[in-house]
Coordinates of C-alpha atoms in Angstrom, one line a residue:
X1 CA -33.1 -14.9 83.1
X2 CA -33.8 -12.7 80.1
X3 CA -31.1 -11.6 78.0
X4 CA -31.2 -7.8 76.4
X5 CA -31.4 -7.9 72.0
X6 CA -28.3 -5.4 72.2
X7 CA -26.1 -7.5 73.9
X8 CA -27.4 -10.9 71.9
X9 CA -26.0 -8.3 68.8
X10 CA -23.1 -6.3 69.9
X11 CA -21.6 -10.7 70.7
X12 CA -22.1 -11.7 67.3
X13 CA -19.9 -8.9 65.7
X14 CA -16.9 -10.1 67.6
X15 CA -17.6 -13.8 65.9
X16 CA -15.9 -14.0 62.2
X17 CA -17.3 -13.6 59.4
X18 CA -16.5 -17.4 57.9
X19 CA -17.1 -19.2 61.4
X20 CA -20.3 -21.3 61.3
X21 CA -22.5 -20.0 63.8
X22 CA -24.6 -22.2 66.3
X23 CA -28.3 -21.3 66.5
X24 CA -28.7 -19.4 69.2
X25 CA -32.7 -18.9 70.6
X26 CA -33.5 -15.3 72.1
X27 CA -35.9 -15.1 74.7
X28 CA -37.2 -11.8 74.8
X29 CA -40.2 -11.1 77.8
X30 CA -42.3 -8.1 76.7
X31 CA -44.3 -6.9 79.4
X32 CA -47.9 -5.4 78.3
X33 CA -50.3 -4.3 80.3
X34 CA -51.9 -7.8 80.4
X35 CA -48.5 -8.8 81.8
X36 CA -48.2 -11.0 78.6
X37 CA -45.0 -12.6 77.5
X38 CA -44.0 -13.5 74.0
X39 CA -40.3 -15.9 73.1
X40 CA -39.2 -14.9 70.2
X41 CA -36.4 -17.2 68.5
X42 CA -33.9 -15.6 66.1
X43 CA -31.8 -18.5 63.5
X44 CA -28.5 -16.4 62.2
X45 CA -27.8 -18.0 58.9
X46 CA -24.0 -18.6 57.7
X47 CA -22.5 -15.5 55.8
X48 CA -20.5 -16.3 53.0
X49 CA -17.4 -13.8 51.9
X50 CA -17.7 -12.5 48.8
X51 CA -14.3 -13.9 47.4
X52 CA -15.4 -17.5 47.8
X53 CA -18.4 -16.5 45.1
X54 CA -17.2 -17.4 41.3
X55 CA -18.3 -14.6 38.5
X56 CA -18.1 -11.9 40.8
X57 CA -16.3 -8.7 38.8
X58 CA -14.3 -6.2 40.7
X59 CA -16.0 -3.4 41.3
X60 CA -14.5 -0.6 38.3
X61 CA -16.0 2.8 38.2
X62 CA -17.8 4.3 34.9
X63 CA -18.7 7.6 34.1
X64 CA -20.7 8.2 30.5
X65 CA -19.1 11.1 28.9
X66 CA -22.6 13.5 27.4
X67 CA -21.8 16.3 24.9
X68 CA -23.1 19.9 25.4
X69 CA -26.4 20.8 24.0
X70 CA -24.6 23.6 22.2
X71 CA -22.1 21.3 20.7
X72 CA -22.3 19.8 17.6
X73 CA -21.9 16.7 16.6
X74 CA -19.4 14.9 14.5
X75 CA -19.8 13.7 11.6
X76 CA -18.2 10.3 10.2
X77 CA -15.7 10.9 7.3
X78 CA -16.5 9.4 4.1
X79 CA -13.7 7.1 2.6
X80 CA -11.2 9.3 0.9
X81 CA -10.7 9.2 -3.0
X82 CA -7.3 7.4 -4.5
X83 CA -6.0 8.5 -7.1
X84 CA -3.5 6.6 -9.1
X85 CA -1.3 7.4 -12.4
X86 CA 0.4 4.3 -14.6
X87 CA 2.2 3.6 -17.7
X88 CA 2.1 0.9 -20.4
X89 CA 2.3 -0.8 -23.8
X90 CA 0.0 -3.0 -25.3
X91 CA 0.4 -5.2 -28.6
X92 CA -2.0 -5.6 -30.7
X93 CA -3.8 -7.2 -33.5
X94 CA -5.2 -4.2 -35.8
X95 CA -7.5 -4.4 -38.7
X96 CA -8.1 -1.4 -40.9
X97 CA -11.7 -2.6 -42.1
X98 CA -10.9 -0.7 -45.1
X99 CA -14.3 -1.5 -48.1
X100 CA -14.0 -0.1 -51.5
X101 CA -16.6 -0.6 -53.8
X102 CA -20.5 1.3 -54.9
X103 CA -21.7 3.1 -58.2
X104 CA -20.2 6.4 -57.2
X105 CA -16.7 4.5 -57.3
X106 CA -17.1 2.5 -60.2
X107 CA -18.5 5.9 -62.3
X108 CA -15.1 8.1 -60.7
X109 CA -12.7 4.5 -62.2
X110 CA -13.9 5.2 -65.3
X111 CA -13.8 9.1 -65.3
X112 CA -10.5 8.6 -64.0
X113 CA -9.6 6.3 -67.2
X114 CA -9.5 3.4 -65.2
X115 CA -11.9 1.0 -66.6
X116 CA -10.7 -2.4 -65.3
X117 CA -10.5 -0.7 -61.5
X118 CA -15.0 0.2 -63.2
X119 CA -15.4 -3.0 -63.1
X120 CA -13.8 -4.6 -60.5
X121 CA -15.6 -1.4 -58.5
X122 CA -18.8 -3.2 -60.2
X123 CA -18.2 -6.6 -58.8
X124 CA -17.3 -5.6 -55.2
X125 CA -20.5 -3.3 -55.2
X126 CA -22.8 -6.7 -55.7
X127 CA -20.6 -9.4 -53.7
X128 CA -18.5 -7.0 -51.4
X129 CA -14.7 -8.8 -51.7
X130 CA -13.1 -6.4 -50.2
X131 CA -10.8 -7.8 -47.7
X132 CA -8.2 -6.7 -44.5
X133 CA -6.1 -8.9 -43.0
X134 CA -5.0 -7.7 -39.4
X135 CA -1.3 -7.1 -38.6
X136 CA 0.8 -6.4 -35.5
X137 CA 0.4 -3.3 -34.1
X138 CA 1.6 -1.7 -30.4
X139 CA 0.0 1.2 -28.3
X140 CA 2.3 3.3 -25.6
X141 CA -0.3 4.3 -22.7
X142 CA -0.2 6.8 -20.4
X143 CA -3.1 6.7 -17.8
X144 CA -4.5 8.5 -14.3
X145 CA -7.9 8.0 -12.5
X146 CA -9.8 7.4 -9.4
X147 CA -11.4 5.6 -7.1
X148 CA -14.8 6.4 -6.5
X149 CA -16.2 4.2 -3.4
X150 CA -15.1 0.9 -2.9
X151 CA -15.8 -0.7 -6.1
X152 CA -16.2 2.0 -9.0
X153 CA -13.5 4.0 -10.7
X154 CA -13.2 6.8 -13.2
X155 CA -9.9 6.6 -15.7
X156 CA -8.5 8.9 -18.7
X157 CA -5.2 9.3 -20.3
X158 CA -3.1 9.4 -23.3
X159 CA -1.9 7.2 -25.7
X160 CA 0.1 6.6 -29.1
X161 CA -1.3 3.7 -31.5
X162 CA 0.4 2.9 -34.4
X163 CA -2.0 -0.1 -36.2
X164 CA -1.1 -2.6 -39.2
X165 CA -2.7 -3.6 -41.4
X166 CA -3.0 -5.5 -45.3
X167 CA -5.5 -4.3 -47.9
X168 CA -6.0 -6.8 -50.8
X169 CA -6.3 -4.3 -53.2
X170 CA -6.8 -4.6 -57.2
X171 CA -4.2 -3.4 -59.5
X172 CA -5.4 -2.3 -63.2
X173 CA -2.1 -1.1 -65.7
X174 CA -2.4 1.8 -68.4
X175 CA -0.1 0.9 -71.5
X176 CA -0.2 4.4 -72.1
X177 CA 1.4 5.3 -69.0
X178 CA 2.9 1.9 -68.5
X179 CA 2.3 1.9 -64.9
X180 CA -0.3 0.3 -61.9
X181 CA -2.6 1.7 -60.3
X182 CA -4.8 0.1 -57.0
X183 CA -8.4 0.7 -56.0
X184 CA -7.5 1.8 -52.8
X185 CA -4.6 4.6 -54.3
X186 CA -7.6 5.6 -56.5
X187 CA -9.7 5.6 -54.2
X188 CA -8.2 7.9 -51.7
X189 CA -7.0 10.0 -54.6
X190 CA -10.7 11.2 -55.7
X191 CA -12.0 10.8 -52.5
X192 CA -9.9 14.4 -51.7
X193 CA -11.3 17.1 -53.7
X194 CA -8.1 19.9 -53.4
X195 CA -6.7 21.4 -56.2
X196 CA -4.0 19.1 -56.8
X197 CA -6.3 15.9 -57.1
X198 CA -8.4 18.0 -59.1
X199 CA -5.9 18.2 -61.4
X200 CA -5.2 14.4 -61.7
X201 CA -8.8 13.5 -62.5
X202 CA -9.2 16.2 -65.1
X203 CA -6.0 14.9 -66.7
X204 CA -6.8 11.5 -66.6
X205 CA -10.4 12.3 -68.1
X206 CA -8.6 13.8 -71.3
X207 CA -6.8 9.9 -71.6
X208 CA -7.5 7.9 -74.5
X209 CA -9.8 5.5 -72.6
X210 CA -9.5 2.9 -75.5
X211 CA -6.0 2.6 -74.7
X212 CA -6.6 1.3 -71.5
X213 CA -5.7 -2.5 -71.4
X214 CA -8.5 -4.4 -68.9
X215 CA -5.1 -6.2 -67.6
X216 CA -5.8 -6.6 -63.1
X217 CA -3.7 -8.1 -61.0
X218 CA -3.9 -8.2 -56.8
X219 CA -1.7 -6.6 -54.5
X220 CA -1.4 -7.0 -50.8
X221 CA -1.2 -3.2 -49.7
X222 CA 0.7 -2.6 -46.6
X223 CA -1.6 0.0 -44.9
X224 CA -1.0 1.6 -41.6
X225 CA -2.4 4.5 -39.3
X226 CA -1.0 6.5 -36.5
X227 CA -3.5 7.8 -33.8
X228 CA -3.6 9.7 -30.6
X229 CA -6.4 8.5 -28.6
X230 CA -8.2 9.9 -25.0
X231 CA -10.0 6.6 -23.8
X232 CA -12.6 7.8 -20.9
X233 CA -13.9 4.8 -19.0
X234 CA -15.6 3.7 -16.0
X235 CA -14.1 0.5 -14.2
X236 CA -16.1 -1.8 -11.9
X237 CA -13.7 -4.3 -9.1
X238 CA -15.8 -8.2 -9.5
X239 CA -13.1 -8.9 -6.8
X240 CA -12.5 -6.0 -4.0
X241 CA -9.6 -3.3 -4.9
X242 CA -8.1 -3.1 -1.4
X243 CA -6.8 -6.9 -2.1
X244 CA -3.5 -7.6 -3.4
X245 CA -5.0 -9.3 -6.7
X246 CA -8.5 -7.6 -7.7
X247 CA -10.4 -7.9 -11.2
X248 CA -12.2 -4.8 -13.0
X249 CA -14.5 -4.8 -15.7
X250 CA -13.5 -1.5 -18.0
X251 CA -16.0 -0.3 -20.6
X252 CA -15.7 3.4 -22.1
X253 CA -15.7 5.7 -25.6
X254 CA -12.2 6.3 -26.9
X255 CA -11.5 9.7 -28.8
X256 CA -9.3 9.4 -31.9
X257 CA -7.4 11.8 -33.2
X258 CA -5.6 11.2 -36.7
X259 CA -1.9 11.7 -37.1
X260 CA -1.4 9.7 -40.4
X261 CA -1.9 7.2 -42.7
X262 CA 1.0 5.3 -44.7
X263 CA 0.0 2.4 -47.7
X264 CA 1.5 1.5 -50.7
X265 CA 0.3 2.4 -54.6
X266 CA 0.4 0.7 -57.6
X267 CA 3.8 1.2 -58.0
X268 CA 5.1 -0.2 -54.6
X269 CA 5.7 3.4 -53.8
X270 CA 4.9 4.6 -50.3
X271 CA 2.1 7.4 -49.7
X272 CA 1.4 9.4 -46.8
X273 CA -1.4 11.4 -45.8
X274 CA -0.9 13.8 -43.0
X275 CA -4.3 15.1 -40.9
X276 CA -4.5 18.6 -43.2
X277 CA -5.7 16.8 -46.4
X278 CA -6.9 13.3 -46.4
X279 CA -10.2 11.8 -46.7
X280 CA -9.9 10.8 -43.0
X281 CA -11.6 12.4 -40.0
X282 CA -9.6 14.6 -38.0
X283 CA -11.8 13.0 -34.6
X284 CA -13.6 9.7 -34.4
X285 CA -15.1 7.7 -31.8
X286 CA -14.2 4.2 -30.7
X287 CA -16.6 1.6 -28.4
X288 CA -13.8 0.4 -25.5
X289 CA -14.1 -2.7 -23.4
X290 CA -12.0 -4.8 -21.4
X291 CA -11.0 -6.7 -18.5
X292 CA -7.6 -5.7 -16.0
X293 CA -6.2 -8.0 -13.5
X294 CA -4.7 -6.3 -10.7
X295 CA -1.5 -7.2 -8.4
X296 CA -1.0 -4.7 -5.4
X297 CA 3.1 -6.0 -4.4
X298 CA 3.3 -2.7 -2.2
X299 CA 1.1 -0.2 -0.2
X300 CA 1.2 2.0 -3.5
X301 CA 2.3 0.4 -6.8
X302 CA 0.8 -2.3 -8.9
X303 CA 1.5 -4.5 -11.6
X304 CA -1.8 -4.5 -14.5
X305 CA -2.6 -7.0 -17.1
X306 CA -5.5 -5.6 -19.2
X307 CA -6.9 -6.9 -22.3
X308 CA -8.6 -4.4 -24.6
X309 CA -11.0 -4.5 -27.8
X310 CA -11.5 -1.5 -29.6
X311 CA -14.4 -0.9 -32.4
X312 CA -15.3 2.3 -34.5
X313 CA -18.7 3.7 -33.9
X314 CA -19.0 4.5 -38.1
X315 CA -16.3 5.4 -40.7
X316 CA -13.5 7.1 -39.5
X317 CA -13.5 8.7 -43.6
X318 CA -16.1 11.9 -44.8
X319 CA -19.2 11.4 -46.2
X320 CA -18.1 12.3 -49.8
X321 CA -15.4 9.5 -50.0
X322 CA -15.3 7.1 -51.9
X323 CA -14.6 4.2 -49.3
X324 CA -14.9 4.1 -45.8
X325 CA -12.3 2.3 -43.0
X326 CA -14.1 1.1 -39.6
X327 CA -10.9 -0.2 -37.6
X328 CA -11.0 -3.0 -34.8
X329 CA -8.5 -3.4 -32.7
X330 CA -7.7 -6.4 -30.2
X331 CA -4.5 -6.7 -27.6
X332 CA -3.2 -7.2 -24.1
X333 CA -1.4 -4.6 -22.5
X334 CA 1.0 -4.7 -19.4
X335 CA 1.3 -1.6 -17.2
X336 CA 3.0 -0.2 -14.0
X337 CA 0.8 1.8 -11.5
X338 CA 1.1 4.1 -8.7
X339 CA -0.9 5.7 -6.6
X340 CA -1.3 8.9 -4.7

């Protein structure tokens, strides 16, 4: 007897979904005109629930969020800039680089009645002896900058240098006066054309020069300077600021401004020049280089070690004097940083 296909399907829903069914053959008799029949034999295959499948997710809903046309869009921020602000002192090793010596000198010794101080003018000119010997010195910093980008930074500041330094100077003596006189107190005495140094040459023109004695000895001049200097310089991190110890590379043009300049004469007196009348230039320009290590210890303040050379770009005296002074200066400096 032929079975109906509904019924064959409405008695497999009530079978559960992890029994194993039996093959089950459908005999289906379709009459055609011919009076024809065809068997037809169905195999239902073995469902397997989804739970018993590994690497299946759970089904999770997702919606992709669009923008308006009208509304723009945003733009990433750029890194913000740091600034920072720090104090320091630095010793240091200063030379003077004080030379003496030339026609025009050895022709104003012996206007000035100083013929030894001619000579010894004379010699220098041909085998330049004139010597500095560098002496301990300090600088009091005060510095700010900023970061620009990750590894580049832009600095300035203020600070105090007070540099050392010994002059091995020649000493000639007058009989007349019975006093010394150096090549260097000379020097910077006819090197400053005011009235009052006027004066001194004029009088010492009108000296007996046959009563000057060609007696020299050599004095070790103390000779020290007192600048304010503006470095400006550009630092480079080797090793990546945002680290707790990072290196920079520092290279820049320091401004120097003269305060004053202290050495001693012939006498062992002390002379001082202040920035109004002096042979010295009121500004002059220093070549800056360096290296800083860095230790972050907090979110905002760091400990700096930086070593420094320092080297005059030309005399730091006019053109109409009669010497010139190119200062180097070489030190290590320790410093306390913040920043904003």
């Amino acid at each position: 007897e032929s079975m109906n296909v509904e019924e064959v399907i409405a008695q497999n829903k009530n079978i559960g979904s992890n029994q194993t069914f039996a093959t089950t053959q459908i005999a289906q008799t379709i009459e055609t005109p011919q009076t024809l029949a065809t068997t037809q034999t169905l195999a239902l295959l073995t469902p397997k629930g989804l739970k018993a499948l590994r690497g299946t997710p759970k089904k999770q809903l997702w919606v992709a969020y669009q923008l308006p046309e009208n509304q723009p869009t945003k733009r990433s921020k750029s890194p913000s800039k740091e600034y920072w602000a720090s104090v320091g002192v630095m010793p240091a090793s200063y030379n003077a680089g004080v030379g003496i010596g030339g026609r025009s000198a050895s022709s104003t010794f012996a206007f000035a009645g100083q013929n030894s101080l001619a000579r010894t003018a004379d010699v220098e000119s041909a085998t330049d002896k004139s010597s500095n010997r560098a002496m301990a010195s300090y600088s009091v910093q005060w510095q700010g900058g900023m970061n620009l980008g990750k590894r580049w930074s832009l600095e300035t500041g203020l600070s105090y240098l007070q540099g050392n330094s010994v002059f091995e100077a020649v000493n000639g003596f007058n009989p007349l006066t019975n006093s010394y006189i150096n090549n260097l107190e000379a020097a910077v005495s006819l090197s400053d054309f005011s009235e009052k140094n006027k004066a001194y040459a004029q009088a010492s023109a009108n000296n007996d020069k046959a009563q000057i004695e060609s007696l020299t000895t050599m004095q070790m001049v103390n000779n020290s300077y007192q600048y304010l200097q503006i470095p400006v310089q550009a630092g480079f991190a080797v090793v990546k600021p945002k680290r707790k110890l990072s290196v920079w590379l520092l290279g820049g043009v320091i401004n120097n401004l003269f305060l004053r300049n202290s050495f001693e004469t012939g006498q062992e007196r002390t002379v001082t020049l202040n920035s109004t009348e002096s042979p010295y230039r009121l500004l002059s320009l220093s070549a800056s280089t360096g290296v800083r290590l860095q230790y972050r210890f907090h979110k905002r303040w760091a400990t700096t070690l930086t070593g420094n050379y320092q080297r005059a770009l030309g005399s730091t005296t006019h053109e109409t004097s009669l010497f010139e002074a190119r200062p180097q200066l070489l030190g290590v400096g320790a410093g306390l940083r913040y920043g904003f």
